[in-house]
CSV table of C-alpha atoms in Angstrom, one decimal:
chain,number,residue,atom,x,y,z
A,10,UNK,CA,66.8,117.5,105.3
A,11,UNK,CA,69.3,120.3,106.0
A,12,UNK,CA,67.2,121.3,109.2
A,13,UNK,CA,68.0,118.3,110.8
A,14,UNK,CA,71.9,118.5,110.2
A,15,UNK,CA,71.1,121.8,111.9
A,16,UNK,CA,69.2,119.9,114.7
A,17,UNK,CA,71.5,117.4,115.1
A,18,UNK,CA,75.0,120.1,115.4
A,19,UNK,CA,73.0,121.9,117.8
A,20,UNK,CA,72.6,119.3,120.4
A,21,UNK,CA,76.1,118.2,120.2
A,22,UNK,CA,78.3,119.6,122.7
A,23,UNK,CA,80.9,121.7,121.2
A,24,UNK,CA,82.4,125.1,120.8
A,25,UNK,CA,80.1,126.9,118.6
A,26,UNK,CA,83.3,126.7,115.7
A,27,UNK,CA,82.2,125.4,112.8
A,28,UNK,CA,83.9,124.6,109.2
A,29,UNK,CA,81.9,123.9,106.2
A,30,UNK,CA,84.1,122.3,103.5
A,31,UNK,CA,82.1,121.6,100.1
A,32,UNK,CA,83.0,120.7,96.5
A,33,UNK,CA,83.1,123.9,94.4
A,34,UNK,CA,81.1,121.2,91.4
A,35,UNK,CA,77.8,120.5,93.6
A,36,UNK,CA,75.0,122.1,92.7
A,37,UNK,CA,74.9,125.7,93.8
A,38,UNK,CA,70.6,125.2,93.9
A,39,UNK,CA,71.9,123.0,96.9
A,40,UNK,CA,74.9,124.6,98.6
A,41,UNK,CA,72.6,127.7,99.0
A,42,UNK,CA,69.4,126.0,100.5
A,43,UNK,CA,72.3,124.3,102.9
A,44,UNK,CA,74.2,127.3,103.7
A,45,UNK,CA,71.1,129.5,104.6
A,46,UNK,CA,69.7,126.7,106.8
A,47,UNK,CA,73.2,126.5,108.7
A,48,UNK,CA,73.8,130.0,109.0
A,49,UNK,CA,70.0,130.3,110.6
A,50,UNK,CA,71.3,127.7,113.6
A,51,UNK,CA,75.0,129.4,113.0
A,52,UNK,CA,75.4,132.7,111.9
A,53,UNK,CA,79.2,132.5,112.1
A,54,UNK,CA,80.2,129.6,109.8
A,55,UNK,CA,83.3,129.5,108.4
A,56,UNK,CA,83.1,127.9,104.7
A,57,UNK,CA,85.7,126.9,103.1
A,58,UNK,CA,85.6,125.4,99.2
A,59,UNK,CA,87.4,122.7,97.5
A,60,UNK,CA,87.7,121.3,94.4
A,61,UNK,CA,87.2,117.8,94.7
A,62,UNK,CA,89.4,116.1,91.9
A,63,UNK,CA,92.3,113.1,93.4
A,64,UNK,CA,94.8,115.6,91.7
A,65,UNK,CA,93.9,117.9,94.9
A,66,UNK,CA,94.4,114.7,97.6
A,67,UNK,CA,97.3,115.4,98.2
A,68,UNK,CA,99.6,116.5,101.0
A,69,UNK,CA,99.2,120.2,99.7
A,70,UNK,CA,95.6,119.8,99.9
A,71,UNK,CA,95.6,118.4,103.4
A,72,UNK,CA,97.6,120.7,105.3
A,73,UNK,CA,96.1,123.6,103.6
A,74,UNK,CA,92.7,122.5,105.4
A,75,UNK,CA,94.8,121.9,108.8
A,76,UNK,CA,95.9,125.7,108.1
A,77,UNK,CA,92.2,126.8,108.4
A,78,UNK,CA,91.3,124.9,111.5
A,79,UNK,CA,94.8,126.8,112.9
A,80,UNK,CA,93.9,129.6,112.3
A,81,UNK,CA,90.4,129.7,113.3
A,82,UNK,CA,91.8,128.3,116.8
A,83,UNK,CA,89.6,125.2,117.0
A,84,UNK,CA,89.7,123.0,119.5
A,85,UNK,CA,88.7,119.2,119.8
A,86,UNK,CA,84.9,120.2,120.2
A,87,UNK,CA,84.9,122.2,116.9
A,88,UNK,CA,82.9,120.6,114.0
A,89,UNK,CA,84.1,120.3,110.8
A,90,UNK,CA,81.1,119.3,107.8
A,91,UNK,CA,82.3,118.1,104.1
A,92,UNK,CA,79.9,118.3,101.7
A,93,UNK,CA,81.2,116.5,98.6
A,94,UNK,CA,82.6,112.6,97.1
A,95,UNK,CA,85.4,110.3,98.0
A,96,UNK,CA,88.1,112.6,97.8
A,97,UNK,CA,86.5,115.3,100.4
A,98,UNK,CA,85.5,113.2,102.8
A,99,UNK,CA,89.0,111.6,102.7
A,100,UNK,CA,90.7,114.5,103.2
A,101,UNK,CA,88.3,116.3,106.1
A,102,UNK,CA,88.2,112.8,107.4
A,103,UNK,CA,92.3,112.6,107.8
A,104,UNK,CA,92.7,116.7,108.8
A,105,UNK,CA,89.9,116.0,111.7
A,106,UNK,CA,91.8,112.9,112.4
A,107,UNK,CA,95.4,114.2,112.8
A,108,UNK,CA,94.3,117.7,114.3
A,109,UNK,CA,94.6,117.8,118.2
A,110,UNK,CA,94.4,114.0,117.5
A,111,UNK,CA,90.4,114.5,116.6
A,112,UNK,CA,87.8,116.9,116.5
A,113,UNK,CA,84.0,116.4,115.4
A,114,UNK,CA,83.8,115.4,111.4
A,115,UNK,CA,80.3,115.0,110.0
A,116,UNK,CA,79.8,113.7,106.1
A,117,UNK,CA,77.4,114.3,103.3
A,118,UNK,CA,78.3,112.2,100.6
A,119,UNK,CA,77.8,113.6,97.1
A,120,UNK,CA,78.6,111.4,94.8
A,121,UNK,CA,77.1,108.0,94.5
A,122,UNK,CA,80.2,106.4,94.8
A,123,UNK,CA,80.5,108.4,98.1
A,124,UNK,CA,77.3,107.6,99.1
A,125,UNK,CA,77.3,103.7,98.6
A,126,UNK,CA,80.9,103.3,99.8
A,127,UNK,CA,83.5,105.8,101.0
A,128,UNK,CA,81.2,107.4,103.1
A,129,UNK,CA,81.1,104.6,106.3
A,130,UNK,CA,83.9,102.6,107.4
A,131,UNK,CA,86.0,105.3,109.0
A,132,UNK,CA,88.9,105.0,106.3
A,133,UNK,CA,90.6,108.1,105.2
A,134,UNK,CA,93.2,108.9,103.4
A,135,UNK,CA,95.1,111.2,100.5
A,136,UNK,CA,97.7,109.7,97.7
A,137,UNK,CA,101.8,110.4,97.8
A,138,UNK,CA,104.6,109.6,95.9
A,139,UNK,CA,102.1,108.2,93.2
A,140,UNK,CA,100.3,105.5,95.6
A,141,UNK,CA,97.0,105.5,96.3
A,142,UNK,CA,95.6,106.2,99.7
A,143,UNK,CA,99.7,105.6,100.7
A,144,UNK,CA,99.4,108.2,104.2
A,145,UNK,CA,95.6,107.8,106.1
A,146,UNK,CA,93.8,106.6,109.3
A,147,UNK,CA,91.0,105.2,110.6
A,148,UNK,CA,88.7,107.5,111.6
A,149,UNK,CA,84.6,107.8,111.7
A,150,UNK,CA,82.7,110.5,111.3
A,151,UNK,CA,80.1,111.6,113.8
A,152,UNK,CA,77.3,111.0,111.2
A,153,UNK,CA,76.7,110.5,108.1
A,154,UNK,CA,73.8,112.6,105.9
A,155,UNK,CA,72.6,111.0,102.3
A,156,UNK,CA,70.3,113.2,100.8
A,157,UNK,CA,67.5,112.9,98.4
A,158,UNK,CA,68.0,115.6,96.9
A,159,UNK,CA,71.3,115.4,96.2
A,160,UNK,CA,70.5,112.1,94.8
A,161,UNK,CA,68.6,113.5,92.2
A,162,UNK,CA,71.2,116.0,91.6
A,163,UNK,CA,74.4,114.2,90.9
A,164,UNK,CA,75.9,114.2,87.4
A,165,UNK,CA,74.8,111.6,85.0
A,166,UNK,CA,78.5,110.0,84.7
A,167,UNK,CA,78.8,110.5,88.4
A,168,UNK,CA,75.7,108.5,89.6
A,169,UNK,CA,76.4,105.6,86.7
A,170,UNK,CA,80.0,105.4,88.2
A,171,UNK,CA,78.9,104.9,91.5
A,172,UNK,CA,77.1,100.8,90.2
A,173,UNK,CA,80.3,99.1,89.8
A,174,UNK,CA,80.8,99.6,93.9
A,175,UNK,CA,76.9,97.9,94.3
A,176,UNK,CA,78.1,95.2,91.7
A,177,UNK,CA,81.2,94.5,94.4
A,178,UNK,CA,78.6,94.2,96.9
A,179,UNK,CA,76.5,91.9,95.2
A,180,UNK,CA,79.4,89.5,94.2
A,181,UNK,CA,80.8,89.4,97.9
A,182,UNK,CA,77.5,88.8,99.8
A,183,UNK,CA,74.3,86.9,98.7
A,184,UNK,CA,71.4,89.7,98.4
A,185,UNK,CA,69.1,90.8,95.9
A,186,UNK,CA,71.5,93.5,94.5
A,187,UNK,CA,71.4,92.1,91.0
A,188,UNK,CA,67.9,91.8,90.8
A,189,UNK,CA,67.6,95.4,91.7
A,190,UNK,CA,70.5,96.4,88.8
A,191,UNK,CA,68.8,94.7,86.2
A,192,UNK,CA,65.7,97.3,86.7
A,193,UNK,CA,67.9,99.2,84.9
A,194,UNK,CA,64.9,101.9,83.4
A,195,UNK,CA,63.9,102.4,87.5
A,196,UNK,CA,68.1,102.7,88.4
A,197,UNK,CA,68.3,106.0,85.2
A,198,UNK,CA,64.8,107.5,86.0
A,199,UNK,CA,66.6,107.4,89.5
A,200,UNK,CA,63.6,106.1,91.3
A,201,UNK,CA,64.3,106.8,95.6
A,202,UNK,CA,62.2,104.1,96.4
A,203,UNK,CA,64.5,101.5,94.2
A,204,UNK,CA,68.0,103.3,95.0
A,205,UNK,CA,67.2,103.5,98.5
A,206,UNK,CA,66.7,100.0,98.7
A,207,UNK,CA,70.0,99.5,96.8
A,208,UNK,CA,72.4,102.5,99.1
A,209,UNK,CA,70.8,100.0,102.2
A,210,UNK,CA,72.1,96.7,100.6
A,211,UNK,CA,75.5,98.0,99.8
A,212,UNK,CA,75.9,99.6,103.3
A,213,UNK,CA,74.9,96.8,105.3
A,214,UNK,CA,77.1,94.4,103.1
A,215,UNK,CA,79.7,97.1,103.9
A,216,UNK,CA,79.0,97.0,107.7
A,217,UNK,CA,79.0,93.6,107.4
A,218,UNK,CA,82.6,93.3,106.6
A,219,UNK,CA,83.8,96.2,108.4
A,220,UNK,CA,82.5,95.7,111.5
A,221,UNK,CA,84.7,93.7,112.8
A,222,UNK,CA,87.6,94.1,111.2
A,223,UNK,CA,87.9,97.9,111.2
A,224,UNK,CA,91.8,98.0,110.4
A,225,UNK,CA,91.9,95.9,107.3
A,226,UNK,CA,93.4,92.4,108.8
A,227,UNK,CA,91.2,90.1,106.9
A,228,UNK,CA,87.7,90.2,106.3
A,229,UNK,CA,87.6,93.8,105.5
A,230,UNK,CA,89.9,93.6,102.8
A,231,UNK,CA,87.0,91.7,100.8
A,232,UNK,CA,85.2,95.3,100.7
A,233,UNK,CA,88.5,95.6,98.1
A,234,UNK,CA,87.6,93.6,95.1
A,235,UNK,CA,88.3,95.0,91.9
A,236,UNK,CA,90.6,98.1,93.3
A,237,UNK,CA,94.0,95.9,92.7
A,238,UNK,CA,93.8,96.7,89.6
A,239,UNK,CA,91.7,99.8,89.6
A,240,UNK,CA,94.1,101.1,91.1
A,241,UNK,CA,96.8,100.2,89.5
A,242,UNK,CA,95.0,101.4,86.1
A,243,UNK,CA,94.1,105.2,88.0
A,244,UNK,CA,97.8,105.6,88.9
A,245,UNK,CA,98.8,105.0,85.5
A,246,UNK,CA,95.5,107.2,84.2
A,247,UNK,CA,96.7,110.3,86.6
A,248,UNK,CA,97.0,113.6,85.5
A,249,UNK,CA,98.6,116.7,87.6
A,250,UNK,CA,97.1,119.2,86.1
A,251,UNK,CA,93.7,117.7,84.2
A,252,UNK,CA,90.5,116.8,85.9
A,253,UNK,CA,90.3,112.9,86.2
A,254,UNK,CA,90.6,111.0,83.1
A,255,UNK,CA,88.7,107.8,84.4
A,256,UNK,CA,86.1,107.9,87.4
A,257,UNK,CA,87.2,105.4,90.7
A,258,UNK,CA,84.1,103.8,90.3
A,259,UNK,CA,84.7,102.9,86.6
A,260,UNK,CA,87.8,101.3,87.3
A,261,UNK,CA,86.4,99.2,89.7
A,262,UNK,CA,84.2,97.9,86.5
A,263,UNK,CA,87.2,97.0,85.1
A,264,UNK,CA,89.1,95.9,87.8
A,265,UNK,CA,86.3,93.2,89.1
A,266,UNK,CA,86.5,92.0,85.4
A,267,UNK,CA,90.2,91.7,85.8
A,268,UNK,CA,90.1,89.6,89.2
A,269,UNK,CA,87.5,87.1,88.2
A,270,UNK,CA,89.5,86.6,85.0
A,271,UNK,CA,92.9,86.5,87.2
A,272,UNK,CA,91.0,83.7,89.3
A,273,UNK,CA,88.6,81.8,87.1
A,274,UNK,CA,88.7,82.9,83.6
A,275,UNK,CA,86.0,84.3,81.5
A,276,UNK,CA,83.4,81.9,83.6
A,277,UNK,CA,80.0,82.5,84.7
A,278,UNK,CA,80.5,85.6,87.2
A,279,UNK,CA,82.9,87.4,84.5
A,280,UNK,CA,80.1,87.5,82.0
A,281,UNK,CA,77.7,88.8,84.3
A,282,UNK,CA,79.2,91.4,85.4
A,283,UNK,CA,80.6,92.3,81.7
A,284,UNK,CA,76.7,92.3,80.9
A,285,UNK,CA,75.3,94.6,84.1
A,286,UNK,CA,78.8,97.1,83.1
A,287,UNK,CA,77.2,97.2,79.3
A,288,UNK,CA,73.9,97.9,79.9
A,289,UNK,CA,74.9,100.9,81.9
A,290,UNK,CA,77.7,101.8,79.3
A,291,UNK,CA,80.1,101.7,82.1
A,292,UNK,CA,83.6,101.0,80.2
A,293,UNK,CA,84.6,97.1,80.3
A,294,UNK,CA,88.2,97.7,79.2
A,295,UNK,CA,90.4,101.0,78.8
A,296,UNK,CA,90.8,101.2,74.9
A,297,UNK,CA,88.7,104.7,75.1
A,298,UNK,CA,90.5,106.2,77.4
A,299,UNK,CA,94.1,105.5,75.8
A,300,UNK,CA,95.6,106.0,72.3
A,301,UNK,CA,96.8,102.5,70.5
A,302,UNK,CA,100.6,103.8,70.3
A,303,UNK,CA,100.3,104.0,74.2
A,304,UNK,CA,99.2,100.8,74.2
A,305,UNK,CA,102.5,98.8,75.0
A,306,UNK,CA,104.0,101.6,77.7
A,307,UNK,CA,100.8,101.9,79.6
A,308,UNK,CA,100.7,98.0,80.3
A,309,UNK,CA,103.7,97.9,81.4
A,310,UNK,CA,103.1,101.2,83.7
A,311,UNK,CA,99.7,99.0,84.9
A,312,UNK,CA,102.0,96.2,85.9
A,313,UNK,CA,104.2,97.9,87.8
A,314,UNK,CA,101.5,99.5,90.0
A,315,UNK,CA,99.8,96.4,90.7
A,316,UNK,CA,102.9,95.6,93.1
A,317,UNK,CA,102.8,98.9,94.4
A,318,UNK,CA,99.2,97.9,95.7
A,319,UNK,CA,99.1,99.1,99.6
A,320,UNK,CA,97.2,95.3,100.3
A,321,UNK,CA,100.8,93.8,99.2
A,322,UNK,CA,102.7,92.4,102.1
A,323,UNK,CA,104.9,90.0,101.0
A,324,UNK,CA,106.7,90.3,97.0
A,325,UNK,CA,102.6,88.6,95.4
A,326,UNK,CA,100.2,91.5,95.5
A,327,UNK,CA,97.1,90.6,97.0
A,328,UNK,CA,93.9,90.2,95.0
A,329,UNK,CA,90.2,89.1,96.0
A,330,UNK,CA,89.2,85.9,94.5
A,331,UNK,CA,85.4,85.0,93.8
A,332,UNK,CA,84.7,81.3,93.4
A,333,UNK,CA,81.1,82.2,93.5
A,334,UNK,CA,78.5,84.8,94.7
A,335,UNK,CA,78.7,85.2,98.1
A,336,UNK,CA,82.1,82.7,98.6
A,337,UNK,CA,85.0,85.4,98.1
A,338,UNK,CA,88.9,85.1,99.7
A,339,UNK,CA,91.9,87.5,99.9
A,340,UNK,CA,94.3,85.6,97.9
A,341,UNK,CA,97.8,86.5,96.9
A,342,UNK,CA,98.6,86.4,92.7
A,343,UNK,CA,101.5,84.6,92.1
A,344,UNK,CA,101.5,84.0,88.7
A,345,UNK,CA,103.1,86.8,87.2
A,346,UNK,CA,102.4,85.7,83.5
A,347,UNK,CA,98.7,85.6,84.2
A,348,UNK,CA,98.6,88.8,86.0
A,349,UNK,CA,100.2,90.3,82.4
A,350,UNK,CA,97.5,88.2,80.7
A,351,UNK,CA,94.7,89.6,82.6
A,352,UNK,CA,95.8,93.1,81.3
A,353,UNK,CA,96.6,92.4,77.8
A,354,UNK,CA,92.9,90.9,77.5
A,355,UNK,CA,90.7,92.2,80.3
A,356,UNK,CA,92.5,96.0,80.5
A,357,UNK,CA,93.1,96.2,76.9
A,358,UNK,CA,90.5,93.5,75.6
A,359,UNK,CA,93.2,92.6,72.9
């Protein structure tokens, strides 16, 4: 509950400065029952409201933030709190880690792909000169808060785009994720008892791969299947001055499809996951979200991100590749004709 964020601020040592930074889209129901609890503990909270769309993650958007924490004089034992998805927590993450080299960040995810991914691992980041993620650091919040009522809260195209992130986790480590999918009427009636188990599952496979490989030499990049592409298709899907287009999460759908394609074809895994991405009418392709004459300029636009993927490090961009459940490598895609094959019917399902 709120109270025990307030319980938990209170007995860390710090300077009494704190910053709430929250979405301007979460439920105001919420925000107010959080902000009244806070200001009980802490009368003097700063808040500070953002609008949590990638178009904002941006170097604009992160030195804005730093501006605050100037100008309210904190110091390395100030707290700063986001409230919000993927792309607050990226940015409060990256301000608390570049100001005075770090102050005291605590997370509450509140989207579902927040809460089942982005919001462990310690990665933050914002996008320039088009790339994804391009500027960032490592660095871990304090704690991390899911709520169940916020749970129940989120947007119906919000907490459906966070499933292709639990379908990652199910492909790179053997668990019972898919079982739990495939109750899909318990996953929509959002029963806690079932997504609990799920947010647990996907966390711990996320530990698993992060835990000892916290800067992304090997293992962790495994935690990346699907976003070579997603990527790739969200660059060429971005808009500067319209709210996103495609969610992250749904582009992962896509982008899984695309990698098992890339590495196997349309075999056993590929229709799986085509299936569990239909039965929560999460997109399998990006024909809705594109007009036909855009067809041929977009693909071309999709290729060229690919290689402007931030895994790259030689002139092959890097990909994961799935021979089974469980069995997954970080593999580099050298065959530049299948790469454009993979888009043509995957992306565009032509």
């Amino acid at each position: 509950s709120y109270t025990n964020i307030a319980k938990h601020l209170i007995k860390n040592y710090h300077d009494q400065k704190i910053l709430l930074v929250y979405d301007k889209n979460i439920n105001k129901k919420i925000m107010n029952y959080f902000i009244h609890d806070l200001k009980v503990s802490f009368p003097k909270i700063n808040l500070y409201l953002i609008q949590g769309q990638k178009l904002n993650k941006n170097t604009k958007g992160l030195f804005k933030l730093l501006d605050v924490f100037f100008d309210k004089k904190f110091t390395k034992r100030s707290i700063v709190v986001s409230c919000g998805g993927g792309v607050v927590g990226d940015i409060c993450g990256l301000a608390s880690s570049l100001y005075l080299r770090g102050l005291l960040h605590y997370h509450i995810p509140t989207t579902m792909t927040a809460i089942i991914d982005s919001c462990i691992g310690g990665k933050t980041g914002i996008n320039h000169k088009g790339i994804i993620n391009s500027l960032g650091t490592y660095y871990h919040p304090e704690r991390v808060y899911i709520s169940r009522n916020i749970l129940q809260l989120i947007p119906q195209r919000e907490y459906i785009a966070g499933i292709p992130e639990i379908i990652k986790c199910g492909l790179i480590r053997k668990s019972n994720i898919f079982s739990l999918l495939n109750r899909k009427k318990e996953v929509l009636n959002r029963n806690f008892s079932l997504i609990s188990k799920m947010i647990r599952l996907a966390l711990e496979t996320k530990i698993k791969f992060f835990s000892e490989d916290v800067y992304e030499q090997n293992k962790r990049l495994n935690l990346n299947l699907g976003h070579t592409f997603a990527h790739a298709m969200e660059m060429t899907l971005k808009s500067d001055n319209k709210p996103d287009i495609i969610r992250h999460g749904e582009a992962v759908g896509i982008g899984i499809l695309c990698e098992i394609y890339y590495a196997k074809g349309k075999n056993k895994e590929f229709q799986t996951v085509k299936k569990l991405l239909k039965t929560y009418n999460l997109p399998t392709d990006l024909k809705a979200y594109i007009k036909k004459k855009s067809f041929k300029k977009m693909k071309k636009e999709i290729y060229k991100n690919i290689f402007l993927d931030k895994k790259t490090i030689s002139k092959y961009p890097r990909y994961i590749k799935v021979s089974k459940i469980g069995k997954t490598k970080v593999a580099e895609m050298k065959n530049f004709a299948l790469i454009r094959k993979t888009i043509n019917e995957v992306i565009f399902s032509l």
